[in-house]
Amino acid sequence: MMKTKQFKSESKKLMDMMINSIYTHKEIFLREIISNSSDAIDKLYFRSLTDSSVGIKADEFKIKIELDKENRTITVSDNGIGMTEEELDKNLGTIAKSGSFDFKEENEKAENVDIIGQFGVGFYSAFMVSDEVTVKTKAFGSDEAFCFNSKGADGYTISSCEKEDVGTTVIMHIKPDTDDEKYSEYLDQYRISALVKKYSDYIRHPIVMNFETKKPVEGKENEYEDVVELRTLNSMIPIWKRSKSELKDEDYNNFYKEKFMDYEDPIKVIHTSTEGTATYSALMFIPKHPPFDYYTKEFEKGLQLYSKGVLIMDKCAELLPDYFSFVKGLVDSEDLSLNISREMLQHDGQLKLIAKTLEKKIKNELEKMLKNEREKYEEFFKSFGIGLKFGCYNDYGMHADTLKDLLIFKSSNEGKYQTLKEYTEGMKEGQDTIYYACGETVERIELLPQCDAVKEKGYGILYLTENVDEFALMMLREYDGKKFMNVCDENLNLDTEDEKKELESENNAAKDMFEEMKKALGDSVNAIRFTNKLKNHPVCLTSEGGISLEMEKTLNSMPGAADNKVKAQLVLEISATHKLAEKLKELYGKDNETLGKYAKLLYGEACLIGGKPIENPAEHSALVCELMTK
Ligand code: ADP
């Protein structure tokens, strides 16, 4: 009488989890069973290289799937190395024989369910869809075959059985359908063929299945007959394992579009393989445009992770830094085990090493594109540049150095994009500062009075049109030893020593007048003064301290900023050479009321020019009308 053996205690728990796992993950059982078959074939194949008694030719190895709707079974057989009675007991009687699945009691429920979906736990996943599993196997070099049978957590039996050829056959009896779960779909040839395509397309050995189709009957129009043909379901050689020289752009593009569901070709393909400390092949793509959800919370970065051609994770976030989250693609590594939990993956040194080299590779490719395919790069930057700028700014500027040479900004050089390097290389003799100006659009920035003064000196200006721009530059602090300066910074000082002195004495002389004007403006501005930098423009707003007008706008528009508004320290600067300066001096002492009104008007003008909303538009408009009707 055959005795039912008990599973080892941890196996039992895992088995329970498996049986009750959530539905969406169940489909991976097929991947697991096929991978085992593939491994078993590999073993016998390697054996055949040195052992002539194997007697199977390389092209005879295969994995066969059979569906039996009537008996509700799906059978996967291989002509691999098989198992002895002892191996059968040891391998299938204990879960996680390979030791890589580290079963932890404390995080039994939620997390492990995820682990199953992401990584699978080998043979036992068959119980997610089956209520009975039978394994018939004959080991290479043995005359006897053995049968393992289990109906789940209760235990299993092993008995001897009939089996002619060496190899293993796994027969899964599919569970009955329930209201929520239609297990019958695993008996459908199209569903199974799609699952093989999805998870096991790149298994090196053919996965074959009899396919029922209809074919036209020869010589008879519109007549069809049922035929059964043996089809190979997997393509076997992954595109990333093929040599670059035999692949055309079209191959890459088609693969990308099909696999990553884009309707456009990628802007760049990065195909690389490495051997040595980390052995892997990677195929990465930079899309032309961001996916529709790219700038939403739902977007998940990551590369697909394969272990020897078998998909083990769909979006492995650890492989990409946030600032390269636009990269799509996959990595296939020999060094990773199939049964590895997400938690362990995070600490996996091998994976970190791969991520590091991939990051370098991506950066390198972007630099190459910037250098050799400028137009393409600019197109790329329009789609994803903002991510690179955030990369400079985030993590306290930790990655700023890595990314600084990938940034481009529109510039006063005909509005063309410039890198920081191009800007500094084009600097005039004696220029020691990188000037930038902020605004919503290039057109608006060009209207800033401060820009004229800088341009007149022959200095270039970088035009920052995105909120994050100025913050990114602040993180960089300097480039090539040159400091950055906002043209609207009060420290913008383009005067000669003599000019400085003259201005200082003028400002001193007008001190009381400015005090009088300030009374009208309250705490809107910190100070009022004359400046030389405006030439024909009458006024402008500059900021002292670290916060510019643009930064004030950005910071105050952030969520939660409402109760804690940031305020730039503003200075109202008035052109010392403008006719207006004389007019103000005339009014001072004689008609301080009008002087106060002028101060308000000038402040309003300066706000308008600087892109800052006027605090009291009605008052401003009333003052303008008063002036017009005088
Ligand atoms: P893993 O594949 O991670 O080792 P499994 O639970 O899937 O874990 O399988 C346990 C062991 O059972 C395998 O390592 C292998 O030795 C053996 N095995 C499973 N399926 C087969 C098969 N089709 N042919 C030969 N051996 C198999």
Coordinates of C-alpha atoms and ligand atoms in Angstrom, one line a residue, residues 32-41 43 76-83 87-88 90-101 120-125 135-138 167-170 337-339, ligand 1:
E32 CA 7.7 28.0 -14.4
I33 CA 6.9 24.6 -15.7
I34 CA 8.4 25.4 -19.1
S35 CA 11.6 26.8 -17.5
N36 CA 12.1 23.6 -15.5
S37 CA 11.8 21.6 -18.7
S38 CA 14.3 23.9 -20.4
D39 CA 16.8 23.6 -17.6
A40 CA 16.4 19.8 -17.7
I41 CA 17.1 19.8 -21.4
K43 CA 21.5 19.6 -18.5
V76 CA 4.1 19.7 -20.5
S77 CA 6.7 17.1 -21.5
D78 CA 10.4 17.4 -22.2
N79 CA 13.2 15.1 -23.2
G80 CA 15.6 16.5 -20.7
I81 CA 17.6 14.8 -18.0
G82 CA 14.7 13.5 -15.9
M83 CA 14.8 12.6 -12.3
E87 CA 15.6 13.3 -6.9
L88 CA 11.9 13.3 -7.4
K90 CA 14.0 15.6 -2.8
N91 CA 13.2 18.1 -5.5
L92 CA 9.4 18.1 -5.5
G93 CA 8.8 17.1 -1.9
T94 CA 10.5 20.2 -0.7
I95 CA 9.9 23.7 -1.9
A96 CA 12.7 26.0 -2.8
K97 CA 15.3 23.4 -3.3
S98 CA 17.4 25.9 -5.1
G99 CA 17.6 27.9 -1.9
S100 CA 17.1 31.2 -3.6
F101 CA 13.6 31.6 -2.4
G120 CA 7.1 32.5 -9.2
V121 CA 8.2 29.7 -7.0
G122 CA 8.9 27.0 -9.5
F123 CA 7.1 23.8 -9.7
Y124 CA 4.6 24.6 -7.0
S125 CA 3.0 27.3 -9.0
V135 CA 4.8 14.1 -12.8
K136 CA 6.1 11.1 -14.7
T137 CA 9.9 11.0 -15.1
K138 CA 12.7 8.8 -16.2
G167 CA 12.6 13.0 -19.7
T168 CA 9.7 14.4 -17.6
T169 CA 6.0 14.8 -18.2
V170 CA 4.0 17.1 -16.0
S337 CA 18.3 33.4 -10.3
L338 CA 14.7 32.9 -11.5
N339 CA 13.3 32.5 -7.9
Ligands
ADP1 P1 13.8 25.5 -9.2 O1 13.5 25.3 -10.6 O2 14.0 26.9 -8.8 O3 15.0 24.7 -8.7 P2 11.4 24.0 -8.8 O4 10.5 23.9 -7.6 O5 10.7 24.6 -10.0 O6 12.6 25.0 -8.3 O7 12.0 22.7 -9.1 C1 12.7 21.9 -8.2 C2 13.7 21.0 -8.9 O8 13.0 19.9 -9.5 C3 14.5 21.6 -10.0 O9 15.6 22.3 -9.5 C4 14.9 20.4 -10.8 O10 16.0 19.7 -10.2 C5 13.7 19.5 -10.6 N1 12.8 19.6 -11.7 C6 11.7 20.2 -11.9 N2 11.1 20.1 -13.1 C7 11.9 19.2 -13.8 C8 11.9 18.7 -15.1 N3 11.0 18.9 -16.0 N4 12.9 17.8 -15.4 C9 13.9 17.5 -14.5 N5 14.0 18.0 -13.3 C10 13.0 18.9 -12.9

